Tab-separated table of C-alpha atoms in Angstrom:
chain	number	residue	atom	x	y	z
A	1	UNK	CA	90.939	106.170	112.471
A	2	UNK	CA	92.535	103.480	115.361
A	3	UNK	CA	96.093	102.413	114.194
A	4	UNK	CA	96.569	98.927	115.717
A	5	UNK	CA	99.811	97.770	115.959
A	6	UNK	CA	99.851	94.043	115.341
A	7	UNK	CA	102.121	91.265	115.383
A	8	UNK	CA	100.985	88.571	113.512
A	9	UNK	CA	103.652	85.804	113.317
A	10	UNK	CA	105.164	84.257	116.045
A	11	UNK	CA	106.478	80.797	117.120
A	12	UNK	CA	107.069	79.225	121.103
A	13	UNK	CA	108.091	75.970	122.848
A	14	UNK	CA	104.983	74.699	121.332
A	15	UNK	CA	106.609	74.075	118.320
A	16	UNK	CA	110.551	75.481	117.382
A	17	UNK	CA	110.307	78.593	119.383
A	18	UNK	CA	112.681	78.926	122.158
A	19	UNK	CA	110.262	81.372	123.938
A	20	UNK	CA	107.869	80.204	126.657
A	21	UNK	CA	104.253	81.926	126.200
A	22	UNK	CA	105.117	84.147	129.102
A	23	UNK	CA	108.203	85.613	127.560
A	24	UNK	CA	106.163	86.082	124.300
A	25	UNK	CA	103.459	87.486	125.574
A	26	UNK	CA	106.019	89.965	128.192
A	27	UNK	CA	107.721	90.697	125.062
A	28	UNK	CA	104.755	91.931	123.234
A	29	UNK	CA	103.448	93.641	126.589
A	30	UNK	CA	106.704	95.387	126.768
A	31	UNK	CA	107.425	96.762	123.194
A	32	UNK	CA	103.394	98.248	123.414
A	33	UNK	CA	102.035	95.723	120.430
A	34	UNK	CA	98.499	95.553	121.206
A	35	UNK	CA	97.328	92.394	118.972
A	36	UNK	CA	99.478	89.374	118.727
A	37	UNK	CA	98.825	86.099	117.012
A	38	UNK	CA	99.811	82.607	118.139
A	39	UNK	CA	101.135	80.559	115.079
A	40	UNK	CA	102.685	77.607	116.075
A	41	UNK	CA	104.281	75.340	113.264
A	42	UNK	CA	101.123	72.513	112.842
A	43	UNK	CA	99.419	73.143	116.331
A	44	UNK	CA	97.500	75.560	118.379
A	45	UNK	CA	97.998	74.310	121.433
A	46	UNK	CA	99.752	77.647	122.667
A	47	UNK	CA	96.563	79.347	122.197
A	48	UNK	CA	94.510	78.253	125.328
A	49	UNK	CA	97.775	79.060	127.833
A	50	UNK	CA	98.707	82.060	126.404
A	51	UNK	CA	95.099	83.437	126.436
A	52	UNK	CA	94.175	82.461	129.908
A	53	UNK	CA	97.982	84.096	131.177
A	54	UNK	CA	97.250	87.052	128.917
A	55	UNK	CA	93.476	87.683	130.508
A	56	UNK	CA	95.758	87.314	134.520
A	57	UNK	CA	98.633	89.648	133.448
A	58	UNK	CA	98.348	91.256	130.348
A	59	UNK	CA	94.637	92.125	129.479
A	60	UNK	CA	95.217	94.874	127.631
A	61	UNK	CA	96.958	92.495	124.754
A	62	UNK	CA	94.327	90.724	122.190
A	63	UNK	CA	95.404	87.539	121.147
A	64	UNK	CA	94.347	85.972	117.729
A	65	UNK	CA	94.659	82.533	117.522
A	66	UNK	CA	95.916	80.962	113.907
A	67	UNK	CA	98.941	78.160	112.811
A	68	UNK	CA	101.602	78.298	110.224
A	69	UNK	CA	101.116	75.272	108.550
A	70	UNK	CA	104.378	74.192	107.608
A	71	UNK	CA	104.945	71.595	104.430
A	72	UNK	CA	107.720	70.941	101.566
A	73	UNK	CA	106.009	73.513	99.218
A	74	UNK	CA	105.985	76.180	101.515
A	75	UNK	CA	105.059	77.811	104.775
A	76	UNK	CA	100.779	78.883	104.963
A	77	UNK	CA	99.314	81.246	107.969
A	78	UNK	CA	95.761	80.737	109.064
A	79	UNK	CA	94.857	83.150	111.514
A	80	UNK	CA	91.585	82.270	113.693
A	81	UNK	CA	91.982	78.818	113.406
A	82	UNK	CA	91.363	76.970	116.980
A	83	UNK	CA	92.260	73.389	115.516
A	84	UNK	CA	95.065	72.199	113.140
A	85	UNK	CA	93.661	70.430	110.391
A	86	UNK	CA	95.586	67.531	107.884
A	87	UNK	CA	98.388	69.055	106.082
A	88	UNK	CA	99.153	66.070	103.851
A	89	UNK	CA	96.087	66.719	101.723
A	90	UNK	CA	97.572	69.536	100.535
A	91	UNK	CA	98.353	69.286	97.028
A	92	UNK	CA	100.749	71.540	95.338
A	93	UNK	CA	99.651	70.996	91.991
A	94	UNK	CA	95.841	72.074	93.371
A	95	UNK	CA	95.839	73.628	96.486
A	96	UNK	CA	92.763	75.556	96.414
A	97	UNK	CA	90.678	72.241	98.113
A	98	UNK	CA	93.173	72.976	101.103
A	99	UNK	CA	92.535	76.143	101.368
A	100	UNK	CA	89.261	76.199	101.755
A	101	UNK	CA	89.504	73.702	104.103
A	102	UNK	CA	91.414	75.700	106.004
A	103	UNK	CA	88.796	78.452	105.627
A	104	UNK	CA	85.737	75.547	106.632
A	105	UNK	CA	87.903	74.718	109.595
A	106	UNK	CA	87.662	78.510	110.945
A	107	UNK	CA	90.283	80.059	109.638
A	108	UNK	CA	89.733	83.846	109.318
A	109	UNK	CA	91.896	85.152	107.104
A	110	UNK	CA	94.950	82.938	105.491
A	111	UNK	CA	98.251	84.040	104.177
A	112	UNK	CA	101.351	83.361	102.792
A	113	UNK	CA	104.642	83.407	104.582
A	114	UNK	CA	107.293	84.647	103.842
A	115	UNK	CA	107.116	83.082	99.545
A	116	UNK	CA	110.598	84.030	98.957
A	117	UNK	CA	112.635	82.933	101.721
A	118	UNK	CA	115.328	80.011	101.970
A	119	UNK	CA	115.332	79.488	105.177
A	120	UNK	CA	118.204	78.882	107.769
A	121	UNK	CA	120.700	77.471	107.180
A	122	UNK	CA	118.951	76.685	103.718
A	123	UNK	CA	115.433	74.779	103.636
A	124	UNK	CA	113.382	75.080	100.280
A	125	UNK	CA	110.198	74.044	102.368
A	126	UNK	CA	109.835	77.856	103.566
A	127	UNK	CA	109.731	79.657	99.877
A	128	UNK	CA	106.421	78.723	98.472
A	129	UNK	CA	106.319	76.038	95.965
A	130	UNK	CA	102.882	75.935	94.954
A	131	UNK	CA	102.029	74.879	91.282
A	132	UNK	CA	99.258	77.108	90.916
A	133	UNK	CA	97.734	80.305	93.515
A	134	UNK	CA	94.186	80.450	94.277
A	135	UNK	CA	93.951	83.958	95.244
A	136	UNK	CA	90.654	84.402	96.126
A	137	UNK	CA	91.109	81.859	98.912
A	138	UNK	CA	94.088	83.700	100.272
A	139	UNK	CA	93.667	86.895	102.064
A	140	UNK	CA	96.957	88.676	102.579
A	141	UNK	CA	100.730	88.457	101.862
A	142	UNK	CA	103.862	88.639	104.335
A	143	UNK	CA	105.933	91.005	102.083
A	144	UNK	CA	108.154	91.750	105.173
A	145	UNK	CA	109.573	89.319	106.955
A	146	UNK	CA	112.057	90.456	109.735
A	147	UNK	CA	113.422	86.965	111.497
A	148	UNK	CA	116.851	86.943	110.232
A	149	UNK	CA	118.680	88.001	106.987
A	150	UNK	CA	117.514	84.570	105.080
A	151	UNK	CA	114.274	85.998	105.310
A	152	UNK	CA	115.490	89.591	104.692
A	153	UNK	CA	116.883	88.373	101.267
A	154	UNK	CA	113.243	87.480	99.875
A	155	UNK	CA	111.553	90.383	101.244
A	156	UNK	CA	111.366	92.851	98.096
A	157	UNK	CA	110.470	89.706	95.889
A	158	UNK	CA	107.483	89.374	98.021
A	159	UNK	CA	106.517	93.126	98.261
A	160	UNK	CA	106.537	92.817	94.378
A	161	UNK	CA	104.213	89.927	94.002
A	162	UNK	CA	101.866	91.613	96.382
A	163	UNK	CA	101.805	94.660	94.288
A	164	UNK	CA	101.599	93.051	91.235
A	165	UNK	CA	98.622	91.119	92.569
A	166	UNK	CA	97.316	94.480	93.856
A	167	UNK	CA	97.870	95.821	90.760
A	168	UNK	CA	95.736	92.760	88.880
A	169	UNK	CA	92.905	93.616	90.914
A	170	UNK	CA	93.331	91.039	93.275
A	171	UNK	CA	92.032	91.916	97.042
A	172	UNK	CA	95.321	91.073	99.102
A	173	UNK	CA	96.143	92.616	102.443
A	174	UNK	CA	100.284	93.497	102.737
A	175	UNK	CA	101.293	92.236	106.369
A	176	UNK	CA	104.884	91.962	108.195
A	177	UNK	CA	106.055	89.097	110.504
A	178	UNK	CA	108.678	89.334	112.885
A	179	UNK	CA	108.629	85.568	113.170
A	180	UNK	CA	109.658	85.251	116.575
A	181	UNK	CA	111.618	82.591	117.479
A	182	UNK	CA	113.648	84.025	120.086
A	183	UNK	CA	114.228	87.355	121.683
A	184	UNK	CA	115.005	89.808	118.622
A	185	UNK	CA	117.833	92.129	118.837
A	186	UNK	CA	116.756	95.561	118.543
A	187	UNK	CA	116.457	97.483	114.942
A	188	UNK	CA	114.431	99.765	113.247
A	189	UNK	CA	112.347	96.681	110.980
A	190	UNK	CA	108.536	97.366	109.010
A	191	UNK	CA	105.734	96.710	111.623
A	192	UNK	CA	101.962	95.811	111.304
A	193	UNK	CA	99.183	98.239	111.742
A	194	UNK	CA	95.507	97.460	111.074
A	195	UNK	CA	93.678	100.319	110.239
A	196	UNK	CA	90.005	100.147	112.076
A	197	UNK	CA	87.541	102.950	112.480
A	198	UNK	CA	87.248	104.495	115.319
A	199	UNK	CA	84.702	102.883	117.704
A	200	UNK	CA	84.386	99.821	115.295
A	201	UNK	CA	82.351	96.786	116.933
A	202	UNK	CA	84.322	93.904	117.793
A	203	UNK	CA	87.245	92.761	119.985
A	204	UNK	CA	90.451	94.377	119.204
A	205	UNK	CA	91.658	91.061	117.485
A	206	UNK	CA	88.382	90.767	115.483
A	207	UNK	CA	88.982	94.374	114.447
A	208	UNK	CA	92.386	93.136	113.177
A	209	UNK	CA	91.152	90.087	111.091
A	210	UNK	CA	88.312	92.635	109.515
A	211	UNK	CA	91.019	94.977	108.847
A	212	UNK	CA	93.029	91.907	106.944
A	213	UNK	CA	89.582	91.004	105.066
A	214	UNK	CA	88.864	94.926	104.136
A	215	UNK	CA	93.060	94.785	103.028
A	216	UNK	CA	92.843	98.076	105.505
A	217	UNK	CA	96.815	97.167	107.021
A	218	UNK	CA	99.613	99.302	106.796
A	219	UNK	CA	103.536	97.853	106.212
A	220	UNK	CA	105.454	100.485	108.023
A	221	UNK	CA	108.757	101.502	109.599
A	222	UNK	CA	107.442	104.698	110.764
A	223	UNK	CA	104.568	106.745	108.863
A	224	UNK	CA	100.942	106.025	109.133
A	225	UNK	CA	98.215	107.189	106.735
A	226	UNK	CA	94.835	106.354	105.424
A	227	UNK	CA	93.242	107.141	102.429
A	228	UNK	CA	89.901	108.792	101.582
A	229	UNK	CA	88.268	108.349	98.464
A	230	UNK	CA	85.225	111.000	96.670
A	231	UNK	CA	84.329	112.249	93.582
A	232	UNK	CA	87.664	110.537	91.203
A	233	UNK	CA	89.802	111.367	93.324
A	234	UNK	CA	91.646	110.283	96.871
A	235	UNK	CA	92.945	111.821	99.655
A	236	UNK	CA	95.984	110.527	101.960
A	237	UNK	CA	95.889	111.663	105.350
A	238	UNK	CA	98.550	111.007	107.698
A	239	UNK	CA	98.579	110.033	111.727
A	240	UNK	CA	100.460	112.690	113.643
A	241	UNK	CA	103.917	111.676	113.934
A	242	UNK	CA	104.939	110.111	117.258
A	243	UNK	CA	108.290	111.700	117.208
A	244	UNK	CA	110.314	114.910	115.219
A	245	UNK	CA	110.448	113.817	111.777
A	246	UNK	CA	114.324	114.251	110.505
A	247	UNK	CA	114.946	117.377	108.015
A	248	UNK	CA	115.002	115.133	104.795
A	249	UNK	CA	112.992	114.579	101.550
A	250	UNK	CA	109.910	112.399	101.759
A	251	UNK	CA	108.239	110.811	98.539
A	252	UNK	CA	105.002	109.366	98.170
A	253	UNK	CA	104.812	107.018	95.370
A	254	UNK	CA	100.999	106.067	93.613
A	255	UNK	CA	101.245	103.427	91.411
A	256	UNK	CA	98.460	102.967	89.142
A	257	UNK	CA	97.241	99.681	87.486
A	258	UNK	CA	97.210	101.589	84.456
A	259	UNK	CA	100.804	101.559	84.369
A	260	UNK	CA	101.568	105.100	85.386
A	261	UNK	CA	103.469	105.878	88.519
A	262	UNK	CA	102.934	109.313	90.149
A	263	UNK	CA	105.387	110.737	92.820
A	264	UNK	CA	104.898	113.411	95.259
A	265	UNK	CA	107.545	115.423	97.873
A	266	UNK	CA	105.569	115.195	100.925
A	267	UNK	CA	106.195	116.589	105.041
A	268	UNK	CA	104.052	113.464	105.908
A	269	UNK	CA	101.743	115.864	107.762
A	270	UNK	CA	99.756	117.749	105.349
A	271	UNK	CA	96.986	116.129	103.611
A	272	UNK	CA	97.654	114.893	99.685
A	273	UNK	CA	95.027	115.010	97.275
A	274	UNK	CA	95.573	112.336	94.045
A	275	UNK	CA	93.565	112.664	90.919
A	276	UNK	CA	92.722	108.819	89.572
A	277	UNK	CA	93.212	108.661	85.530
A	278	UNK	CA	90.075	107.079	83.902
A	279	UNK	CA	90.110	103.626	84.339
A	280	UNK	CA	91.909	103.085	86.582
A	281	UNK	CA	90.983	99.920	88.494
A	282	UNK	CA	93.403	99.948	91.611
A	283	UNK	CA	96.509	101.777	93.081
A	284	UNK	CA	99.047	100.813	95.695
A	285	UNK	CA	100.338	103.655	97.688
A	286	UNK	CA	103.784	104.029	99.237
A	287	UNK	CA	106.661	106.168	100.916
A	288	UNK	CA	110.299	106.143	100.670
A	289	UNK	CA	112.747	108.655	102.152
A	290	UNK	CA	114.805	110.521	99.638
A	291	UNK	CA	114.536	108.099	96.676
A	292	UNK	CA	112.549	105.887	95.739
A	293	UNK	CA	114.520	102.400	95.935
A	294	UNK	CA	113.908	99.344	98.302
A	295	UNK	CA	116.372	100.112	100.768
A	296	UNK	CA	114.815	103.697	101.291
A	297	UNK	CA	111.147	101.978	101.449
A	298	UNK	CA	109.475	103.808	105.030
A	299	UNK	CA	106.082	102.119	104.137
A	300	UNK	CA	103.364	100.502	102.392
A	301	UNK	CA	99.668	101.583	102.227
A	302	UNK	CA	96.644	99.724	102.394
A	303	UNK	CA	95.744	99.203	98.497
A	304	UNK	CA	92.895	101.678	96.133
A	305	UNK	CA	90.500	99.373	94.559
A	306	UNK	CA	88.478	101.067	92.263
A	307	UNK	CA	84.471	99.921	90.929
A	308	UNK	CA	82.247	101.138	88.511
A	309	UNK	CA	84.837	104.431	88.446
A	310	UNK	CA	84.342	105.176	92.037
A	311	UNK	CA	87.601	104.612	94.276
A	312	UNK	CA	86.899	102.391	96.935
A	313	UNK	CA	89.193	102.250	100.107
């Protein structure tokens, strides 16, 4: 498996950044993220620069283009959109009709931002105020957001939705956003990574909207693992580490939508093989170090969906 390391929410002079597209796309060349998305509040009109100054200097960074579409009842990503469409017919007491025309207008995969957040100094536009969810028209969830500690605050509210969804058997990819507005200070925040077979067709960047689609991302402040799935049963297999892994306890958490929640001491090296109870329908896999609380949260899988009694990746 390719890990692609993705960042998938980011804002410039185009709209309220304060970065040009230069410095985004030097920042993103710089800290080694290999896919980045352009999404501007209401316009893509940093697409077509940064592209063309990304194929001069930096062709080794995709670029996916997309929008947050920013209104009173919340804050909506469309990534592969090319053109912004009319945000005022979006009705919070019936959004789906907006969402799909957000899906007939070319967006790829659309997502929520940040549901739970205030905003700075305090702005009840960003926290999702929507009346009613059409979930089959949205395609992933920003359960991390890592622009500021307004954001911060929402965070394990969103997580929680997601894996409730998950849980539901609802087919919703679990993304973070650093939400670039500036230069960030330096700290150790969850990260993107779309998981993509190796020598998958496509672009890098369509790789990364197919692994939003397949809900094949990773949440992650370190670990990376996939999951295999034959016979009842699944099998987590973890990317070598790219540096020592401290001496301390490791816990892999399965949480089943059957209500039971299984937890395993793991080296994050050596495979772990997971019997699924009958009937269970999906499964949301994560790791924590030393207990298994928010704050100690290292990652989030990509979700189990189950049919027919087979376990589906």
């Amino acid at each position: 498996m390719k890990y692609i390391r993705a960042e998938l929410h980011n804002h410039t002079t185009h709209s309220d950044g304060q970065l040009r597209v230069e410095q985004l796309l030097a920042y993103a060349a710089e800290n080694k993220f290999e896919t980045l998305a352009l999404t501007d509040h209401n316009t893509v009109s940093a697409y077509r620069p940064a592209f063309d100054f990304a194929q001069k200097e930096y062709p080794q960074l995709s670029l996916v283009p997309g929008v947050e579409i920013t209104t009173f009842y919340g804050h909506i990503l469309a990534l592969g959109l090319h053109r912004m469409v009319d945000l005022t017919r979006l009705d919070p007491a019936a959004p789906g009709p907006f969402l799909q025309t957000l899906h007939d207008a070319g967006a790829v995969a659309v997502g929520l931002a940040h549901p739970f957040c205030l905003g700075h100094p305090i702005s009840e536009g960003c926290r999702m105020n929507l009346q009613e969810y059409n979930w089959e028209l949205i395609n992933y969830i920003e359960v991390a957001n890592t622009s500021g500690p307004d954001a911060v605050l929402g965070n394990a509210q969103a997580l929680a939705l997601w894996e409730s969804l998950v849980l539901q058997g609802y087919r919703l990819a679990a993304v973070s956003g650093k939400d670039l507005h500036q230069l960030p200070t330096p700290q150790n925040v969850f990260l993107t990574y779309c998981i993509s077979p190796e020598g998958a067709e496509g672009t890098q960047a369509e790789r990364v909207l197919q692994a939003i689609l397949t809900q094949q991302t990773i949440v992650t402040k370190g670990p990376l693992f996939c999951t295999q799935a034959e016979d009842g049963s699944i099998t987590v297999t973890f990317a070598p580490a790219a540096l020592p892994l401290p001496k301390t306890t490791f816990l892999l958490v399965i949480q089943q939508s059957d209500g039971e929640s299984i937890t395993y001491e793991t080296d994050l090296c050596t495979p772990l093989k997971h019997t699924l109870a009958a009937g269970v329908t999906s499964a949301v896999i994560k790791v924590y170090q030393n207990s298994c609380t928010y704050e100690n949260l290292l990652a989030v899988g990509a979700p189990l969906y189950c049919e027919k009694g087979e376990a589906q990746r």
